Amino acid sequence: MTKKLISIVLAVCMLFSIFAIAGVSVQAAEDDTTSTTVYLQPGVWTQDNAWFAAYFFETGKQDTTVKMTPVEGKYMAAVPSGYTNVIFVRMNPTYQEFNWDGKWNQTADLTVQPLGTYTITDWATGEWSAPAQPGTTAAGTTAAQETSAAKVVHVDVIAPGLSGAWRIWTWNDNEDGIWTSLAYGAATVRDNFLMAYFESGASTPSWEIAKEQTNDVVAVDGAYYKILNEKENGKYKLVNVSEETTTAADTTAADTTAADTTAEPVEETTAAPASGDAVYLKPNTDWSSYDAWFAAYFFNNEANIVPVWVKMTKEGDLYKAALPADPTYTQVIFCRMAPGSETMAWNTDTETYVWNQTADLTVQAGKTYEITGWESGQWIDGPVVEPTTAADTTEAQETTEAQ
């Protein structure tokens, strides 16, 4: 009995020793000074509110896991010192902490690439893109800052006909990417960029909420780019139209949306307004800047009618567009037009007429469309308009023509 009791005590002591050793190993991994960082571009993995972990392992070391944090459209994990292998894991959101039972997807065993980004290209595949470390000069600036000048590009985002907002993701080969926005159809970018689409109401852009994106392109200073209404490998095509002639694919893309169905200038309507009906536009400060003027594009996707443009006239702090007499025109797009030309037309490969536009709207006669953002707005009550006589209408038309 005495020998058996001693054996049990020894066994318990050995078990506690094992737990203590394991605990020290895990703590050491957590306390190690980090030596570098890796990034994950999750792609299709972002679905269903998944979160991501980096599982680090090394021969002779305790395996350790780091919960990845979002940064600049990617996910980041600090690499514990001395670890050279990693597995990226897509986790079920019902699991708050890492557990292999909560794994939805995982990569193969990967070799850590310092500062590299691992991009998921399919549910179980991906590839590394490892930027070179930027060099530091005696003056303390980086080589990237010395050799990579900012570039100004112009982008036409109209063709896909989406009603939200397009944002720019831009980067250098040796610098992480940043988000920026178009202003009056132009933006300052780094060496490379792509366009990402967000639904109306999105505030801070991030890859977690992006709905669409284009392919990557190399930025050429002063060049004009266009998003085509066609996709390749699930991404909208972004092309440099300064270098290319119009292709058949481009023409087809232009025919698929109401906003782009008429690439050539459409003649201004001369039809009399129906019973004096009109729609009004209330531009905000941004839309009113840089001497922009405004036009209304009337159309009907369901009817075989030619769209018409109407130049809007200023009335107080509003702009007015008389409705075409034909009631078939049930849709309208309000456009912020570039100064320097009175042509009312959609942008072409060589000419920019429209700086900004609304989504496709249903005509609400007598009401005012209030601009609340570069690509957003809302219908509100229109002004109180006194009935006009035929003489009043003629006088107003003559005044407009005289201007």
Coordinates of C-alpha atoms in Angstrom, one line a residue:
M1 CA 0.0 0.0 0.0
T2 CA 2.9 2.4 0.8
K3 CA 4.7 1.7 -2.4
K4 CA 1.4 2.2 -4.4
L5 CA 0.8 5.5 -2.7
I6 CA 4.3 6.7 -3.4
S7 CA 3.9 5.8 -7.1
I8 CA 0.7 7.8 -7.3
V9 CA 2.3 10.9 -5.7
L10 CA 5.3 10.6 -8.1
A11 CA 2.9 10.4 -11.1
V12 CA 1.0 13.5 -10.0
C13 CA 4.2 15.4 -9.5
M14 CA 5.4 14.4 -13.0
L15 CA 2.1 15.5 -14.5
F16 CA 2.4 19.0 -12.9
S17 CA 5.9 19.2 -14.1
I18 CA 4.8 18.6 -17.7
F19 CA 2.1 21.3 -17.4
A20 CA 4.6 23.8 -15.9
I21 CA 7.1 23.2 -18.7
A22 CA 4.4 23.6 -21.4
G23 CA 3.2 26.8 -19.7
V24 CA 6.7 28.3 -19.8
S25 CA 7.0 27.5 -23.5
V26 CA 3.8 29.2 -24.4
Q27 CA 4.6 32.3 -22.2
A28 CA 8.0 32.5 -23.8
A29 CA 6.5 32.6 -27.2
E30 CA 4.1 35.3 -26.2
D31 CA 6.9 37.4 -24.6
D32 CA 9.4 37.1 -27.4
T33 CA 10.3 40.4 -29.1
T34 CA 8.7 40.4 -32.6
S35 CA 11.1 40.6 -35.5
T36 CA 8.9 41.3 -38.4
T37 CA 5.3 41.5 -39.7
V38 CA 3.3 39.5 -42.2
Y39 CA 0.1 40.5 -44.0
L40 CA -2.9 38.6 -45.3
Q41 CA -5.1 39.8 -48.2
P42 CA -8.1 37.4 -47.5
G43 CA -10.0 37.8 -50.8
V44 CA -13.0 35.4 -50.7
W45 CA -12.2 34.5 -47.1
T46 CA -13.8 37.7 -45.9
Q47 CA -17.3 36.2 -46.4
D48 CA -19.6 35.4 -43.5
N49 CA -17.9 37.6 -40.9
A50 CA -14.9 35.3 -40.6
W51 CA -11.8 36.3 -38.7
F52 CA -8.2 35.3 -39.3
A53 CA -5.3 33.9 -37.4
A54 CA -1.7 33.3 -38.1
Y55 CA -0.4 29.9 -36.7
F56 CA 3.4 30.1 -36.3
F57 CA 5.5 27.0 -35.8
E58 CA 9.2 26.1 -35.6
T59 CA 11.2 23.0 -34.8
G60 CA 12.1 23.0 -31.2
K61 CA 9.7 25.7 -30.3
Q62 CA 6.2 25.8 -28.9
D63 CA 3.5 26.5 -31.6
T64 CA 1.9 29.8 -31.1
T65 CA -1.1 31.7 -32.7
V66 CA -1.6 35.4 -33.3
K67 CA -5.1 36.8 -34.0
M68 CA -4.7 39.1 -37.1
T69 CA -5.8 42.7 -36.9
P70 CA -7.1 44.8 -39.9
V71 CA -4.8 47.5 -41.2
E72 CA -5.0 49.5 -44.5
G73 CA -7.3 47.0 -46.2
K74 CA -5.3 43.9 -45.1
Y75 CA -4.8 41.9 -42.0
M76 CA -1.5 42.0 -40.0
A77 CA 0.2 39.6 -37.6
A78 CA 3.5 40.3 -35.7
V79 CA 5.8 37.3 -36.2
P80 CA 7.3 36.1 -32.9
S81 CA 11.1 36.1 -32.9
G82 CA 12.7 33.0 -34.3
Y83 CA 9.6 31.6 -36.1
T84 CA 10.0 30.9 -39.9
N85 CA 6.8 29.0 -40.7
V86 CA 3.2 30.1 -40.7
I87 CA -0.3 28.8 -41.6
F88 CA -3.0 31.4 -42.2
V89 CA -6.4 30.2 -40.9
R90 CA -9.9 31.4 -41.6
M91 CA -12.0 31.1 -38.4
N92 CA -15.7 30.5 -37.7
P93 CA -16.9 33.7 -36.0
T94 CA -18.7 31.7 -33.3
Y95 CA -15.2 30.9 -31.9
Q96 CA -13.8 33.8 -30.0
E97 CA -10.3 32.2 -29.5
F98 CA -8.2 30.1 -31.8
N99 CA -9.1 26.4 -31.9
W100 CA -8.6 24.0 -34.8
D101 CA -12.2 22.9 -34.3
G102 CA -13.3 26.4 -35.4
K103 CA -11.2 26.3 -38.6
W104 CA -13.1 27.0 -41.8
N105 CA -10.2 27.2 -44.2
Q106 CA -6.4 27.2 -44.0
T107 CA -3.4 27.6 -46.2
A108 CA -0.6 25.1 -46.7
D109 CA 2.6 25.3 -44.5
L110 CA 4.2 28.6 -45.6
T111 CA 7.7 30.1 -45.1
V112 CA 7.5 33.5 -43.4
Q113 CA 8.3 36.3 -45.8
P114 CA 9.1 39.4 -43.7
L115 CA 6.7 42.3 -44.5
G116 CA 5.2 40.1 -47.2
T117 CA 1.5 39.9 -48.1
Y118 CA -0.1 36.6 -48.7
T119 CA -3.0 37.0 -51.0
I120 CA -5.7 34.3 -51.0
T121 CA -6.5 33.5 -54.7
D122 CA -9.0 30.7 -54.0
W123 CA -10.4 28.9 -51.0
A124 CA -7.2 26.9 -50.4
T125 CA -4.6 28.6 -52.5
G126 CA -2.7 31.9 -52.5
E127 CA 0.6 33.6 -53.2
W128 CA 3.2 35.8 -51.5
S129 CA 4.1 39.3 -52.7
A130 CA 7.0 40.4 -50.6
P131 CA 8.0 44.0 -51.0
A132 CA 11.7 44.9 -50.8
Q133 CA 12.8 46.8 -47.8
P134 CA 13.1 50.5 -48.6
G135 CA 16.7 51.8 -48.3
T136 CA 17.5 54.8 -46.0
T137 CA 19.7 57.6 -47.2
A138 CA 22.0 59.7 -45.1
A139 CA 19.4 62.4 -45.0
G140 CA 17.0 59.9 -43.5
T141 CA 14.5 59.7 -46.4
T142 CA 13.7 56.4 -48.0
A143 CA 14.8 55.3 -51.5
A144 CA 11.1 55.0 -52.4
Q145 CA 10.5 58.6 -51.5
E146 CA 13.5 59.7 -53.7
T147 CA 12.6 57.6 -56.7
S148 CA 8.8 57.4 -56.7
A149 CA 7.1 60.7 -57.5
A150 CA 3.3 61.2 -57.0
K151 CA 1.3 61.0 -60.1
V152 CA -2.0 62.6 -61.1
V153 CA -4.5 60.4 -62.9
H154 CA -8.0 60.9 -64.3
V155 CA -10.6 58.1 -63.9
D156 CA -14.0 57.7 -65.6
V157 CA -16.2 55.6 -63.3
I158 CA -19.5 56.0 -65.1
A159 CA -19.7 52.9 -67.3
P160 CA -20.6 50.2 -64.7
G161 CA -23.6 52.4 -63.7
L162 CA -23.2 51.7 -60.0
S163 CA -24.9 54.1 -57.6
G164 CA -22.4 54.0 -54.7
A165 CA -18.9 55.4 -54.6
W166 CA -15.6 54.4 -56.1
R167 CA -12.4 54.8 -54.0
I168 CA -8.7 54.4 -55.0
W169 CA -6.3 51.9 -53.4
T170 CA -2.8 53.0 -54.3
W171 CA 0.7 51.7 -53.4
N172 CA 4.4 51.5 -54.3
D173 CA 6.2 48.2 -54.6
N174 CA 8.1 48.9 -51.3
E175 CA 5.3 50.7 -49.4
D176 CA 2.0 49.6 -48.0
G177 CA -1.1 50.9 -49.8
I178 CA -3.4 53.7 -48.8
W179 CA -7.0 54.8 -49.6
T180 CA -7.7 58.0 -51.5
S181 CA -10.6 59.5 -53.4
L182 CA -11.3 61.1 -56.7
A183 CA -11.9 64.9 -56.7
Y184 CA -13.4 66.3 -59.9
G185 CA -12.5 63.0 -61.7
A186 CA -8.8 63.2 -60.7
A187 CA -6.6 61.9 -57.9
T188 CA -2.9 61.9 -56.8
V189 CA -1.6 58.3 -56.6
R190 CA 1.5 56.3 -56.2
D191 CA 3.1 53.9 -58.7
N192 CA 0.2 51.5 -58.8
F193 CA -3.5 51.7 -58.2
L194 CA -6.9 50.0 -58.5
M195 CA -10.5 51.1 -57.9
A196 CA -12.8 49.7 -55.3
Y197 CA -16.6 50.2 -55.1
F198 CA -18.5 50.8 -51.9
E199 CA -22.3 51.1 -51.4
S200 CA -23.8 54.5 -50.6
G201 CA -23.4 55.4 -46.9
A202 CA -20.0 53.8 -46.5
S203 CA -17.8 56.2 -44.5
T204 CA -14.2 54.9 -44.1
P205 CA -13.2 52.6 -46.9
S206 CA -11.8 49.2 -46.1
W207 CA -11.5 45.9 -47.9
E208 CA -13.9 44.4 -45.4
I209 CA -16.8 46.4 -46.9
A210 CA -15.7 46.8 -50.5
K211 CA -18.3 45.3 -52.9
E212 CA -16.4 45.3 -56.2
Q213 CA -12.9 46.1 -57.5
T214 CA -10.9 46.5 -60.7
N215 CA -7.7 45.0 -61.8
D216 CA -4.4 46.7 -60.8
V217 CA -2.8 49.2 -63.2
V218 CA 0.5 51.1 -63.4
A219 CA -0.1 54.8 -62.8
V220 CA 1.0 57.1 -65.7
D221 CA 1.2 60.8 -64.8
G222 CA -1.5 62.8 -66.5
A223 CA -3.2 59.7 -68.1
Y224 CA -6.9 59.0 -68.4
Y225 CA -8.4 55.7 -67.2
K226 CA -11.8 54.2 -67.6
I227 CA -13.7 51.5 -65.8
L228 CA -15.4 49.3 -68.4
N229 CA -18.7 47.6 -67.7
E230 CA -17.2 44.2 -68.1
K231 CA -15.3 41.9 -65.8
E232 CA -12.3 39.6 -66.1
N233 CA -11.6 37.1 -63.3
G234 CA -14.3 38.7 -61.3
K235 CA -12.9 42.2 -61.5
Y236 CA -14.1 45.2 -63.5
K237 CA -11.6 46.2 -66.2
L238 CA -9.6 49.4 -65.6
V239 CA -7.9 50.5 -68.8
N240 CA -5.6 53.4 -69.7
V241 CA -7.6 55.0 -72.6
S242 CA -4.8 57.5 -73.2
E243 CA -2.8 54.7 -74.8
E244 CA -5.6 52.7 -76.4
T245 CA -8.1 53.3 -79.1
T246 CA -11.8 52.4 -78.5
T247 CA -12.2 48.6 -78.7
A248 CA -15.3 46.6 -79.5
A249 CA -15.4 45.5 -75.9
D250 CA -15.4 49.1 -74.8
T251 CA -18.3 49.9 -77.1
T252 CA -20.3 46.9 -75.9
A253 CA -19.7 48.0 -72.3
A254 CA -21.0 51.5 -73.1
D255 CA -24.2 50.0 -74.4
T256 CA -25.1 48.2 -71.2
T257 CA -26.0 51.1 -68.9
A258 CA -28.4 53.9 -69.2
A259 CA -25.7 56.4 -68.2
D260 CA -23.5 55.2 -71.1
T261 CA -25.9 54.3 -73.8
T262 CA -25.2 57.5 -75.7
A263 CA -21.5 58.2 -75.8
E264 CA -22.0 60.8 -78.5
P265 CA -23.5 64.2 -77.6
V266 CA -27.3 64.1 -77.4
E267 CA -29.2 67.1 -78.7
E268 CA -30.7 69.3 -76.1
T269 CA -34.5 69.0 -75.8
T270 CA -36.6 71.8 -77.3
A271 CA -39.8 70.2 -76.2
A272 CA -42.1 72.4 -74.2
P273 CA -42.4 71.4 -70.5
A274 CA -45.6 69.4 -69.6
S275 CA -47.9 71.8 -67.8
G276 CA -44.9 73.7 -66.5
D277 CA -43.6 70.6 -64.6
A278 CA -40.0 70.6 -63.7
V279 CA -37.4 69.0 -61.4
Y280 CA -34.9 70.9 -59.3
L281 CA -31.4 70.3 -58.1
K282 CA -29.9 71.7 -54.9
P283 CA -26.1 71.3 -55.2
N284 CA -23.9 71.3 -52.1
T285 CA -20.7 73.3 -51.8
D286 CA -18.6 70.6 -53.4
W287 CA -20.8 70.3 -56.5
S288 CA -21.0 74.1 -56.8
S289 CA -17.2 74.5 -56.8
Y290 CA -14.8 75.2 -59.7
D291 CA -17.4 76.9 -61.9
A292 CA -19.3 73.7 -62.6
W293 CA -22.7 73.9 -64.3
F294 CA -25.5 71.4 -64.2
A295 CA -27.5 69.3 -66.6
A296 CA -30.3 66.7 -66.4
Y297 CA -30.3 63.5 -68.5
F298 CA -33.8 62.1 -69.0
F299 CA -34.3 58.6 -70.2
N300 CA -36.3 55.4 -69.8
N301 CA -34.7 52.0 -69.7
E302 CA -37.9 50.2 -70.4
A303 CA -38.9 52.2 -73.5
N304 CA -37.4 52.6 -76.9
I305 CA -36.9 56.4 -76.8
V306 CA -33.9 58.6 -77.4
P307 CA -32.5 60.1 -74.1
V308 CA -32.5 63.9 -73.9
W309 CA -30.3 66.4 -72.1
V310 CA -31.7 69.5 -70.5
K311 CA -29.4 72.3 -69.4
M312 CA -30.4 73.4 -65.9
T313 CA -31.1 77.1 -65.2
K314 CA -30.4 78.8 -61.8
E315 CA -33.3 79.9 -59.7
G316 CA -32.2 81.2 -56.3
D317 CA -30.1 78.5 -54.7
L318 CA -31.7 75.8 -56.9
Y319 CA -31.3 74.7 -60.5
K320 CA -34.3 73.9 -62.6
A321 CA -34.8 71.4 -65.5
A322 CA -38.1 71.5 -67.4
L323 CA -39.5 68.0 -67.9
P324 CA -39.8 66.8 -71.5
A325 CA -43.4 66.9 -72.8
D326 CA -43.3 63.2 -73.4
P327 CA -44.4 61.5 -70.1
T328 CA -42.4 58.4 -71.1
Y329 CA -39.3 60.0 -69.7
T330 CA -39.6 58.6 -66.2
Q331 CA -35.9 58.5 -65.2
V332 CA -33.3 61.2 -64.7
I333 CA -29.6 61.6 -63.8
F334 CA -28.4 64.9 -62.5
C335 CA -24.9 65.8 -63.8
R336 CA -22.2 68.1 -62.6
M337 CA -20.6 69.3 -65.8
A338 CA -17.0 70.5 -66.5
P339 CA -16.6 74.2 -67.4
G340 CA -15.1 75.3 -70.6
S341 CA -17.6 73.5 -72.8
E342 CA -21.4 73.7 -73.2
T343 CA -21.5 70.2 -74.7
M344 CA -23.9 67.9 -72.9
A345 CA -22.6 64.3 -73.4
W346 CA -21.1 61.4 -71.5
N347 CA -17.4 61.2 -71.3
T348 CA -15.5 59.7 -74.2
D349 CA -12.0 58.3 -74.4
T350 CA -10.6 61.7 -75.1
E351 CA -13.1 64.2 -73.7
T352 CA -14.4 64.8 -70.1
Y353 CA -17.8 66.5 -70.0
V354 CA -19.2 65.1 -66.7
W355 CA -17.4 65.5 -63.5
N356 CA -19.9 63.9 -61.2
Q357 CA -23.4 62.3 -61.4
T358 CA -26.2 60.9 -59.4
A359 CA -27.5 57.4 -59.6
D360 CA -30.4 56.6 -61.9
L361 CA -33.4 58.4 -60.3
T362 CA -37.1 58.1 -60.8
V363 CA -38.5 61.5 -61.9
Q364 CA -40.5 63.2 -59.2
A365 CA -42.1 66.2 -60.8
G366 CA -42.0 69.4 -58.8
K367 CA -39.5 68.1 -56.3
T368 CA -35.9 69.0 -55.5
Y369 CA -33.0 66.6 -55.5
E370 CA -30.6 67.7 -52.7
I371 CA -26.9 66.7 -53.2
T372 CA -25.5 65.4 -49.9
G373 CA -22.2 63.9 -51.0
W374 CA -20.1 63.5 -54.2
E375 CA -22.3 60.5 -55.3
S376 CA -25.2 60.7 -52.9
G377 CA -28.4 62.8 -52.4
Q378 CA -32.1 62.7 -51.6
W379 CA -35.4 64.0 -52.9
I380 CA -37.0 66.8 -50.8
D381 CA -39.9 69.1 -51.3
G382 CA -39.6 71.4 -54.2
P383 CA -40.1 75.2 -54.3
V384 CA -43.5 76.7 -54.5
V385 CA -43.9 77.7 -58.1
E386 CA -46.6 80.1 -59.3
P387 CA -48.4 79.0 -62.5
T388 CA -46.9 80.5 -65.6
T389 CA -48.6 81.8 -68.7
A390 CA -47.5 81.2 -72.2
A391 CA -46.1 84.7 -72.3
D392 CA -44.1 84.0 -69.1
T393 CA -42.7 80.8 -70.6
T394 CA -41.7 82.5 -73.8
E395 CA -40.0 85.3 -71.9
A396 CA -38.1 82.8 -69.7
Q397 CA -36.9 80.9 -72.8
E398 CA -35.8 84.1 -74.5
T399 CA -33.8 85.1 -71.4
T400 CA -32.1 81.8 -71.2
E401 CA -31.1 81.8 -74.9
A402 CA -29.8 85.3 -74.6
Q403 CA -27.4 84.2 -71.9

